[in-house]
Amino acid sequence: MIAEVIVDIASSEVDKIFEYVADETVCPGARVKVPFGRTYAAGFVMSVKEKSEYPQDKLKKIAFVYDEPPAINEESLFLCNAIARRYRCPKALVLRLFLPAEMRTGKVSERFLRFATFVKEVETGRAKKQAACLAYLKEKGKCEAKELEEAFGASALKGLSEKGAVLVQREKTVRSPYASLPEKAEAHVLTPEQERALSSIGKSDRTVQLLHGVTGSGKTEIYLSAIAKVLKEGKSAIFLVPEISLTPQMLAQLRARFSSAVAILHSGLSAGERFDEWWRLRNGEAKIAVGARSAIFAPLEHLGMIVIDEEHDSSYSSEAAPRYRTFDIALMRAKYNGCKLILGSATPSIETYLKAEEGEFNLISLKKRINQHPMPEITIADMREEVKHGNPSPFSSALQEELEKCLKEKKQAILFLNRRGYSQTVICQECGYVAECEACDVPLTYHSEENCLKCHYCGARYKMLSACPNCGGVRIRYGGTGTQRVVSELKKKYPSARILRMDNDTTSGKEGHYRILKEFSERKADILVGTQMIAKGHDFPAVTLVGILDADMSLHFSDYRSGERTFQLVTQVSGRSGRAEEVGKVVLQTYSPKNYILRYAIGYDYKGFFEYEKRLRKATSFPPFSKIVRVMVTGEDEGEVVEALKEVYFPIKQLVDENPEEILFFNKMKAPIKRIQNKFRYQILMRLKGDALIPRIYDACQTKRRNVLVYVEENPNNLS
Ligand code: ADP
Ligand code: ZN
């Protein structure tokens, strides 16, 4: 038999597929070791066939076949081929999505631990430590050798082992990242509304189920019950959440409910832990994969359900090749397995809700919070009035009043501002000079704690200016407020309040967010100040006040989705208030208090918002009534970038000219941010009526240039 083997998936930019002679047992998806040049390489069998076009004696033999079962199963191979075709992307690159990092390199480590087992009593003479060690082990029967060595010394254990009293053996173990989580928890008794939702999912003949429920309506409980049902049928499930929602609370809940049937894949795990969790899924030991976007590639068989929680979240789109949307992959898998795909959100994307309204998805609505708990009341603070009345602080008088009450009653508050650092811009008041990054065409942000300027695009740091490099002036102004400034103003105003800050600067490291969220939930702080990281999924029962400091930030962003983002953000952040017994309050600060989006948001009127936004998008032909496609061309040498741009522009222009009925907008230009990390950025921007031309646009963008990157984005999250 002949096997087509793809090699060098870790680093190659193009597919290297070679034929090898294989015996009958080799099947597609198997991981193999093959002779490659003068050495050996790890590879994956993509397919097998009877005959080669080359003379068989010219072909080399597969040297070694790794693990049983094959690392890549049939469904994964199918998906891999489909994704490579859809996004015109090398299979090697796509395969990486399906494998844990440790396996991509071909070097595999499984963890072995040494265990000591009690065999028999022996004479230990005057060796007191040996006697103590043996007595201890006799009691326990078996334990990790390391534990004994630490307690009684390595020589004691060695001595006992030599006398045959103890057997020390290496055993394969699975690294369990969540050993400390609770063992068991009972499910809630579902409310009638939850029961109705669950049975609607069961009865529906649609593949996609949209669970539209206000924050705190008990969606999580519905997902878990649906998953429990699927497990009973002997099937498996995938449960996706935004990375930021994978809180210890959430993990504990899952572990308690499904114990070791759940495998958790998230970025906080070590490579080894991820590897073990992955294999537990692959060999069927674990039946539920929980994780962020990439868990959609979990190697589960007999899928019975896929859940995408907070489906509107932008983290579900990949921003590296292949630039897939998680929903698209989930739909492929749901169809392949004949199972259902549940999308859940309090604020579904316009695109999703439209499909539900049109009947393509089954729509299930949960309109009330659990126990009829009221939604928090949202008050608008008009910041124009505040300025008029001489209040220069970032806090309106309404917010100050509520904050004081909240502190006095020993409750907790969350203040939300989607801008980190101290100030947004640093401007010379003499000449108008704005400090910018040398590698990116963007203004720098002042960070007071380190007293430096930082670029939020490439992370570069610069010394704070003592004088303007342009005119020598010394009157430097800090424009705009960031989270650091909010904290320093709060400290001045409420010196005894305990304040925590959560943003990209405070959450570095593996446990970054967990630490802050834990401290806040243990009530070691009164006020949490944060960026959109704090908006999602967290359940803090003592929070009774939420302040949205600048609701206009995302509103005036030049993106067709800015209204949608603002509505989502206001709803999500407000949803953090008053989740337990107390009724929550929200103060929303804005300079445009009459804005429609904000009006719908404070009334919790998703339908009103949806109808308004739908009409607007339809009238202006924006998605979901069209498709935005951006071809991005970037590289360090501007001349070469422009050359590459021309190369892709001409075939696309021809396509456009031949299909005028498909085109709503077409232009080539510099990207809004002209340079990031020293790479120049040019783009071809298109708005298309539908998907008809998309495959050919991908074709046109295949470039052989090595120093220029050309890629296609469909409805990108970010058009900067
Ligand atoms: P959502 O995901 O819709 O925001 P959650 O699933 O977090 O809502 O539920 C909100 C709160 O209600 C949680 O504290 C949860 O434990 C509780 N809860 C959910 N379902 C029930 C139920 N059937 N009975 C009692 N409490 C429930
Ligand atoms: Zn920069």
XYZ file of C-alpha atoms in Angstrom, residues 19-700:
682
model
C 4.466 8.991 -0.887
C 5.775 6.117 1.210
C 5.327 2.413 1.150
C 3.153 1.302 4.049
C 1.775 -1.970 5.343
C -1.927 -2.782 5.457
C -2.486 -1.563 8.999
C -1.590 2.055 8.324
C -4.687 4.189 8.125
C -5.336 7.845 7.283
C -4.701 10.155 10.209
C -1.915 8.045 11.723
C 1.161 9.795 12.991
C 4.273 8.286 11.460
C 8.029 8.591 11.359
C 9.428 8.624 7.842
C 12.874 8.862 6.260
C 13.257 12.392 5.004
C 16.409 13.517 3.259
C 19.235 12.272 5.400
C 17.234 12.094 8.600
C 13.759 11.212 9.785
C 10.733 13.441 10.108
C 7.387 13.158 11.845
C 4.393 13.233 9.545
C 0.717 12.423 9.219
C -0.883 10.041 6.765
C -3.399 12.049 4.763
C -4.629 9.191 2.599
C -3.758 5.680 1.447
C -4.017 4.123 -1.981
C -3.197 0.894 -3.793
C -0.752 2.150 -6.363
C 1.681 4.966 -6.919
C 2.540 6.626 -10.188
C 6.174 6.223 -9.225
C 7.875 2.871 -9.428
C 7.366 1.250 -6.035
C 11.052 0.423 -5.596
C 11.893 4.143 -5.723
C 9.689 4.833 -2.702
C 10.902 4.653 0.870
C 9.143 2.830 3.660
C 7.391 4.326 6.647
C 9.796 3.751 9.519
C 7.417 3.730 12.411
C 3.717 4.204 13.133
C 2.924 6.003 16.366
C -0.050 5.806 18.623
C -3.168 3.791 18.304
C -5.789 5.157 17.609
C -4.594 7.452 14.819
C -3.966 10.989 16.086
C -6.278 12.492 13.492
C -9.650 10.840 13.114
C -11.780 10.627 10.017
C -13.888 13.662 10.804
C -10.819 15.791 11.514
C -9.306 14.784 8.175
C -12.531 15.700 6.459
C -12.635 19.082 8.227
C -8.974 19.691 7.523
C -9.516 19.219 3.799
C -12.637 21.377 3.815
C -10.950 24.217 5.706
C -7.857 24.131 3.514
C -10.077 24.388 0.461
C -12.344 27.095 1.865
C -9.546 29.419 3.003
C -6.932 28.453 0.381
C -4.560 27.518 3.079
C -1.842 24.813 3.251
C -3.072 21.627 4.918
C -0.011 21.665 7.123
C -1.215 24.900 8.646
C -4.755 23.596 9.111
C -3.533 20.332 10.664
C -1.865 22.334 13.404
C -5.311 23.380 14.614
C -6.218 19.772 15.255
C -3.147 18.840 17.267
C -1.860 19.934 20.649
C 1.332 21.968 20.406
C 3.505 19.172 21.725
C 2.496 16.840 18.969
C 3.131 19.254 16.129
C 6.841 19.141 16.690
C 6.992 15.386 16.588
C 8.548 15.320 20.031
C 6.111 13.771 22.416
C 6.406 13.727 26.121
C 4.212 11.706 28.343
C 4.711 12.147 32.016
C 5.961 9.255 34.007
C 5.942 9.286 37.787
C 7.686 6.878 40.118
C 5.374 5.068 42.491
C 6.336 3.009 45.528
C 4.228 -0.019 46.462
C 4.446 -1.932 49.737
C 5.631 -5.526 49.200
C 6.523 -7.050 52.561
C 7.923 -6.404 56.028
C 11.702 -6.717 56.314
C 14.312 -6.298 59.008
C 15.434 -2.662 59.063
C 17.895 -2.881 61.940
C 18.986 0.490 63.194
C 17.802 2.322 60.074
C 15.111 4.354 61.802
C 14.142 6.244 58.687
C 13.683 3.031 56.737
C 11.441 1.674 59.468
C 9.337 4.826 59.537
C 9.112 4.921 55.781
C 8.036 1.295 55.569
C 5.432 1.737 58.280
C 4.045 4.745 56.492
C 3.893 2.952 53.177
C 2.338 -0.158 54.684
C -0.493 2.012 55.919
C -0.975 3.644 52.523
C -0.227 0.703 50.284
C 1.069 2.892 47.478
C 2.228 6.431 46.986
C 4.431 8.629 44.897
C 8.116 7.856 45.463
C 8.888 11.543 45.631
C 6.610 11.982 48.621
C 8.521 9.293 50.555
C 11.874 10.705 49.541
C 10.915 14.127 50.745
C 9.634 12.796 54.061
C 12.220 10.087 54.860
C 15.145 10.750 52.544
C 16.107 9.175 49.229
C 18.518 6.686 50.795
C 15.811 5.224 53.036
C 13.621 4.417 50.074
C 16.553 3.078 48.102
C 17.512 0.815 50.983
C 14.004 -0.568 51.285
C 13.799 -1.134 47.599
C 17.081 -3.068 47.616
C 15.787 -5.271 50.415
C 12.697 -6.047 48.361
C 10.353 -4.436 50.868
C 9.172 -1.872 48.411
C 8.641 -1.904 44.681
C 9.463 1.355 42.900
C 8.097 1.634 39.370
C 7.634 4.248 36.721
C 4.022 4.618 35.721
C 2.359 6.742 33.135
C 0.054 9.254 34.704
C -2.206 11.887 33.404
C -1.504 15.419 34.511
C -4.677 16.685 36.068
C -4.775 20.451 36.023
C -7.831 20.717 38.225
C -7.155 18.295 41.021
C -8.173 20.889 43.576
C -11.621 21.565 42.187
C -14.668 20.196 44.027
C -15.800 16.678 43.250
C -19.529 16.854 43.081
C -22.419 19.274 42.750
C -26.085 18.769 42.095
C -27.908 20.310 39.195
C -30.516 22.956 39.913
C -34.111 21.936 39.433
C -34.918 23.649 36.167
C -37.484 26.421 36.178
C -40.481 25.981 33.864
C -38.899 28.470 31.448
C -35.660 26.469 31.391
C -37.622 23.234 30.892
C -39.432 24.805 27.970
C -36.152 25.886 26.409
C -34.668 22.422 26.807
C -37.629 20.664 25.262
C -37.738 23.154 22.415
C -34.136 22.249 21.599
C -35.044 18.568 21.693
C -38.076 18.904 19.457
C -36.754 21.345 16.887
C -35.840 20.106 13.435
C -33.310 22.913 12.907
C -29.607 22.301 13.318
C -28.927 25.681 14.882
C -30.700 26.709 18.078
C -30.470 30.306 19.228
C -30.932 30.668 22.970
C -31.610 34.343 23.464
C -31.849 34.995 27.193
C -31.267 38.096 29.281
C -28.195 38.065 31.547
C -28.880 35.885 34.575
C -31.717 33.966 32.913
C -30.010 30.645 33.581
C -28.637 29.815 30.148
C -25.636 27.975 31.589
C -27.921 25.567 33.423
C -29.720 24.833 30.163
C -26.455 24.070 28.349
C -25.359 21.765 31.129
C -28.659 19.907 31.200
C -28.589 19.540 27.429
C -25.040 18.193 27.628
C -25.971 15.783 30.427
C -28.719 14.362 28.204
C -26.319 13.875 25.337
C -23.861 12.015 27.587
C -26.623 9.669 28.683
C -27.098 8.728 25.041
C -23.430 7.767 24.931
C -22.439 10.775 22.871
C -19.985 13.614 23.394
C -20.230 17.398 23.444
C -18.234 20.573 22.857
C -18.864 23.625 25.022
C -17.238 26.855 23.840
C -16.939 30.054 25.843
C -14.835 33.189 25.363
C -11.424 32.610 26.963
C -12.098 35.289 29.526
C -15.190 33.447 30.812
C -13.184 30.336 31.700
C -13.086 31.447 35.294
C -12.363 29.146 38.214
C -16.071 29.467 39.098
C -17.024 28.146 35.692
C -14.442 25.353 35.750
C -15.488 24.311 39.235
C -19.104 24.148 38.147
C -18.245 21.941 35.170
C -15.912 19.690 37.094
C -18.438 19.302 39.874
C -21.155 18.395 37.419
C -19.332 16.071 35.055
C -16.163 15.197 37.005
C -13.513 13.583 34.804
C -15.792 13.359 31.773
C -14.850 16.952 31.077
C -11.560 17.979 29.549
C -10.667 21.622 29.715
C -8.544 23.247 27.062
C -7.424 26.759 27.835
C -4.412 28.953 27.535
C -3.587 28.781 31.235
C -2.623 25.113 30.973
C 0.931 23.978 30.421
C 1.702 22.308 27.104
C 1.871 18.971 28.900
C -1.507 19.417 30.546
C -3.082 20.345 27.243
C -1.529 17.305 25.655
C -2.986 15.005 28.294
C -6.419 16.624 28.145
C -6.336 16.276 24.383
C -5.540 12.551 24.563
C -8.263 11.968 27.104
C -10.678 13.353 24.517
C -9.116 11.430 21.665
C -9.237 8.067 23.380
C -12.779 8.574 24.614
C -11.985 8.840 28.297
C -13.315 12.388 28.387
C -16.572 13.171 26.611
C -16.924 16.933 26.951
C -14.443 19.426 25.584
C -14.648 22.834 27.201
C -12.608 25.732 25.964
C -12.238 28.864 23.916
C -12.397 29.049 20.117
C -9.775 26.396 19.392
C -11.687 23.720 21.322
C -13.994 23.461 18.305
C -11.239 21.226 16.879
C -11.438 18.801 19.814
C -10.883 15.205 18.649
C -14.232 13.862 19.865
C -16.239 11.190 18.123
C -20.015 10.748 18.137
C -20.654 14.403 18.826
C -24.148 14.906 20.180
C -24.098 18.646 20.844
C -22.070 21.800 20.322
C -22.651 24.899 22.454
C -21.263 28.351 21.665
C -21.885 30.605 24.651
C -21.788 34.403 24.160
C -21.978 33.701 20.448
C -21.640 37.386 19.558
C -18.156 37.579 21.069
C -15.461 38.743 18.668
C -12.969 36.182 19.986
C -14.795 33.528 17.951
C -13.137 34.815 14.783
C -9.566 33.757 14.221
C -7.186 36.554 13.324
C -4.428 34.301 12.056
C -4.491 31.990 9.050
C -6.766 30.217 8.504
C -9.084 33.118 9.373
C -12.052 30.945 10.189
C -15.229 31.771 12.035
C -15.903 29.303 14.820
C -19.569 29.174 13.855
C -18.706 27.907 10.357
C -16.564 25.075 11.706
C -19.189 24.253 14.333
C -21.863 24.063 11.662
C -19.715 21.711 9.562
C -19.244 19.463 12.587
C -22.915 19.594 13.553
C -23.903 18.543 10.046
C -21.228 15.841 9.865
C -22.476 14.349 13.127
C -26.156 15.102 12.650
C -26.265 16.951 15.958
C -27.459 20.320 17.182
C -25.547 23.533 17.598
C -26.730 25.850 20.373
C -25.813 29.517 20.195
C -26.437 31.432 23.397
C -26.371 35.139 24.136
C -28.192 37.993 25.812
C -27.209 40.099 22.817
C -26.970 37.951 19.678
C -25.217 39.431 16.686
C -27.505 41.012 14.098
C -26.522 38.336 11.629
C -27.476 35.501 13.975
C -30.740 37.016 15.113
C -31.775 37.743 11.546
C -31.378 34.068 10.667
C -33.477 33.142 13.681
C -36.146 35.637 12.711
C -36.224 34.276 9.187
C -36.699 30.768 10.526
C -33.348 29.293 9.554
C -32.448 28.903 13.254
C -34.818 27.843 16.025
C -35.322 30.851 18.303
C -35.775 30.275 22.038
C -36.253 33.335 24.232
C -35.759 33.637 27.976
C -37.135 36.984 29.013
C -36.766 36.876 32.784
C -33.942 36.456 35.221
C -34.021 33.405 37.495
C -36.478 33.889 40.397
C -38.072 36.873 38.623
C -35.119 38.884 39.776
C -35.376 42.396 38.281
C -32.843 43.723 35.775
C -30.728 46.536 37.221
C -32.018 50.022 36.640
C -29.840 52.046 34.262
C -29.577 55.823 34.767
C -28.048 58.062 32.140
C -25.610 60.734 33.284
C -25.259 63.514 30.712
C -21.579 64.425 30.793
C -22.156 67.686 28.891
C -24.126 68.910 31.896
C -21.374 67.801 34.262
C -18.827 69.848 32.352
C -21.202 72.824 32.314
C -21.571 72.586 36.083
C -17.840 72.586 36.567
C -17.254 68.891 37.315
C -13.971 67.996 35.605
C -13.628 64.513 37.153
C -14.294 61.275 35.268
C -17.221 60.617 37.642
C -20.624 62.273 37.242
C -22.408 63.487 40.361
C -24.946 60.664 39.964
C -22.155 58.105 39.951
C -20.423 59.710 42.934
C -23.646 59.588 44.911
C -24.194 55.912 44.117
C -20.549 55.063 44.815
C -20.725 56.666 48.233
C -23.905 54.772 49.051
C -22.393 51.532 47.823
C -19.242 51.985 49.913
C -21.245 52.911 52.974
C -23.416 49.812 52.645
C -20.287 47.682 52.189
C -21.330 46.455 48.763
C -19.102 46.192 45.720
C -18.934 48.336 42.581
C -17.532 47.780 39.099
C -16.360 50.714 36.984
C -15.939 50.006 33.323
C -13.780 51.938 30.889
C -12.520 50.461 27.680
C -9.182 52.215 27.662
C -6.138 51.146 29.598
C -3.171 53.221 30.663
C -3.391 56.661 32.216
C -4.173 58.906 29.292
C -5.011 58.228 25.703
C -2.726 60.769 24.071
C 0.202 62.975 24.974
C 0.038 66.347 23.247
C 2.365 69.369 23.257
C 0.218 72.373 24.015
C 2.601 74.745 22.228
C 2.765 73.130 18.794
C 0.222 70.310 18.828
C 2.829 67.556 18.529
C 1.400 64.120 19.403
C 3.776 61.412 20.634
C 3.642 58.429 18.262
C 5.234 54.984 18.084
C 8.297 54.745 15.849
C 7.273 51.368 14.484
C 3.521 51.969 14.159
C 1.568 54.979 12.987
C -0.432 55.305 16.192
C -0.362 57.667 19.188
C 1.302 56.488 22.385
C -0.471 56.069 25.700
C 0.956 57.389 28.960
C 1.282 54.792 31.738
C 1.676 56.466 35.108
C 2.792 53.429 37.102
C 5.888 52.874 35.017
C 6.063 56.556 34.058
C 6.513 55.685 30.414
C 4.756 55.855 27.065
C 3.523 52.606 25.569
C 2.375 51.565 22.130
C -0.795 49.465 22.411
C -0.194 47.926 19.002
C 3.334 46.557 19.352
C 4.004 46.919 23.077
C 7.057 49.190 22.619
C 7.943 51.480 25.545
C 9.328 54.979 25.362
C 10.605 57.380 27.999
C 8.126 59.988 29.143
C 8.696 63.343 27.449
C 10.135 66.112 29.584
C 9.934 68.516 26.666
C 8.392 68.426 23.202
C 10.851 66.905 20.694
C 9.374 69.156 18.021
C 9.390 72.653 19.567
C 11.036 72.171 22.951
C 7.889 73.320 24.752
C 7.343 71.981 28.265
C 3.566 72.256 28.512
C 2.554 68.661 27.860
C -1.112 67.734 28.144
C -2.570 64.278 28.797
C -5.696 63.853 26.695
C -8.385 61.313 27.538
C -8.773 59.105 30.575
C -7.583 55.514 30.968
C -8.046 52.944 33.721
C -4.897 54.008 35.613
C -6.144 57.559 35.824
C -9.559 56.377 37.033
C -7.872 54.463 39.840
C -5.741 57.419 40.855
C -8.766 59.749 40.871
C -10.733 57.227 42.920
C -7.932 56.991 45.452
C -7.945 60.749 45.867
C -11.702 60.853 46.325
C -12.215 57.735 48.431
C -8.930 57.205 50.284
C -10.250 54.320 52.362
C -11.814 52.359 49.473
C -9.957 49.234 48.379
C -9.516 49.275 44.620
C -8.498 46.619 42.087
C -7.717 47.184 38.439
C -8.136 44.621 35.692
C -6.811 45.311 32.212
C -4.103 44.058 29.884
C -1.416 45.598 32.084
C -2.464 43.888 35.309
C -3.357 40.441 34.002
C -0.100 39.226 32.563
C 1.042 35.731 33.415
C -0.787 32.458 33.524
C -3.004 33.247 36.487
C -3.336 36.969 35.886
C -7.077 37.390 35.667
C -7.854 34.575 38.048
C -5.972 36.282 40.826
C -7.825 39.569 40.405
C -11.234 37.983 39.970
C -10.636 35.778 43.013
C -9.627 38.692 45.203
C -12.659 40.635 44.107
C -15.055 37.735 44.635
C -13.555 37.166 48.102
C -14.438 40.788 48.755
C -10.885 41.890 49.312
C -11.704 45.009 47.328
C -14.645 47.392 47.129
C -14.244 48.679 43.609
C -13.055 46.882 40.484
C -11.947 49.133 37.642
C -11.497 47.420 34.307
C -11.694 47.230 30.544
C -14.028 44.919 28.630
C -12.352 41.980 30.332
C -14.709 42.500 33.252
C -17.819 42.566 31.095
C -18.277 38.880 30.492
C -19.858 36.102 32.411
C -18.561 36.877 35.869
C -20.955 36.327 38.733
C -20.207 38.577 41.735
C -23.217 38.460 44.056
C -22.147 41.494 46.145
C -21.930 43.874 43.208
C -24.826 46.322 43.328
C -23.396 49.148 41.284
C -21.903 49.316 37.814
C -20.537 52.535 36.354
C -19.989 52.784 32.600
C -17.610 55.709 32.412
C -17.584 56.431 28.728
C -20.352 54.792 26.751
C -19.442 56.848 23.680
C -16.046 55.251 23.219
C -17.264 52.385 21.084
C -20.238 54.328 19.731
C -18.209 56.669 17.587
C -15.780 54.085 16.371
C -15.751 54.134 12.592
C -17.025 50.623 12.074
C -20.401 49.460 10.849
C -20.686 47.303 13.948
C -20.063 50.074 16.464
C -23.754 50.324 17.381
C -23.975 46.587 17.877
C -20.793 46.528 19.976
C -22.025 49.348 22.168
C -25.374 47.686 22.779
C -23.635 44.417 23.640
C -21.128 46.073 25.929
C -23.675 48.123 27.857
C -25.920 45.072 28.282
C -23.094 42.761 29.327
C -21.529 45.193 31.765
C -24.891 46.124 33.268
C -25.585 42.419 33.674
C -22.850 42.286 36.341
C -24.961 44.359 38.710
C -27.539 43.015 41.166
C -27.198 39.328 40.405
C -28.090 38.156 43.897
C -30.760 39.374 46.319
C -30.109 43.099 46.102
C -31.466 45.090 43.168
C -28.642 46.456 41.054
C -27.961 49.954 39.773
C -26.106 51.110 36.691
C -24.926 54.643 35.901
C -24.137 55.143 32.234
C -22.109 58.249 31.394
C -22.334 59.697 27.911
C -22.048 62.847 25.854
C -24.875 61.675 23.590
C -27.733 60.811 25.922
C -30.283 60.822 23.098
C -28.479 58.206 21.062
C -30.832 55.414 19.908
C -28.504 52.570 20.725
C -28.059 53.767 24.299
C -31.805 54.311 24.644
C -32.539 50.717 23.613
C -29.766 49.439 25.860
C -31.050 51.137 29.008
C -34.534 49.801 28.295
C -33.143 46.248 27.779
C -34.944 46.401 24.466
C -33.033 43.973 22.274
C -35.868 43.695 19.772
C -36.086 47.479 19.404
C -32.340 47.676 18.920
C -32.404 44.834 16.429
C -35.156 46.358 14.297
C -33.430 49.737 14.278
C -30.048 48.298 13.374
C -31.520 45.935 10.782
C -33.210 48.813 8.991
C -29.996 50.822 9.029
C -27.865 47.986 7.669
C -30.392 47.208 5.000
C -30.628 50.827 3.878
C -26.848 51.180 3.692
C -26.159 47.648 2.380
C -23.900 46.577 5.197
C -23.592 43.035 6.580
C -25.600 40.874 6.992
C -27.088 42.391 3.829
C -23.705 42.317 2.138
C -20.225 40.981 2.742
C -17.152 43.025 3.500
C -13.945 41.588 2.131
C -10.579 43.102 2.802
C -7.397 41.990 1.096
C -4.512 43.001 3.283
C -0.995 43.396 1.922
C 1.770 43.995 4.445
C 5.548 43.949 4.575
C 8.577 45.894 5.707
C 9.651 47.145 2.286
C 7.037 49.641 1.144
C 8.053 49.391 -2.516
C 7.617 45.657 -2.511
C 4.289 45.928 -0.708
C 3.014 48.272 -3.406
C 4.247 45.867 -6.094
C 2.444 42.965 -4.442
C -0.667 45.094 -4.093
C -0.644 45.717 -7.850
C -0.205 42.010 -8.519
C -3.322 41.096 -6.599
C -5.245 44.183 -7.593
C -5.376 43.463 -11.322
C -7.029 40.036 -11.236
C -9.468 41.274 -8.606
C -10.240 44.380 -10.633
C -10.955 42.155 -13.598
C -13.284 40.040 -11.490
C -15.046 43.189 -10.358
C -15.400 44.502 -13.902
C -16.825 41.219 -15.112
C -19.329 40.994 -12.267
C -20.601 44.506 -11.639
C -23.885 43.164 -10.223
C -21.973 41.619 -7.302
C -20.142 44.778 -6.257
C -21.318 47.492 -3.885
C -17.963 49.075 -3.154
C -14.433 48.531 -4.374
C -11.253 50.451 -3.702
C -7.559 50.057 -2.965
C -5.814 52.307 -0.470
C -3.518 52.525 2.509
C -5.006 50.881 5.598
C -6.304 53.303 8.261
C -3.264 52.435 10.375
C -0.550 52.689 7.777
C 2.153 50.847 9.659
C 2.244 48.373 12.549
C 5.506 46.932 13.890
C 7.415 48.447 11.000
C 5.216 46.725 8.461
C 3.477 48.872 5.877
C -0.190 48.074 5.380
C -2.148 48.448 2.143
C -5.584 47.096 1.451
C -8.182 46.380 -1.165
C -11.567 46.937 0.387
C -14.750 45.526 -1.081
C -18.367 45.275 -0.219
C -20.017 42.430 -2.101
C -23.647 41.437 -2.511
C -22.919 37.825 -1.629
C -20.294 35.092 -1.452
C -20.173 34.275 -5.166
C -16.793 35.862 -5.894
C -15.070 34.892 -2.681
C -13.327 31.707 -3.846
C -11.852 33.607 -6.787
C -10.684 36.429 -4.561
C -8.778 33.889 -2.480
C -7.284 32.484 -5.677
C -6.139 35.919 -6.767
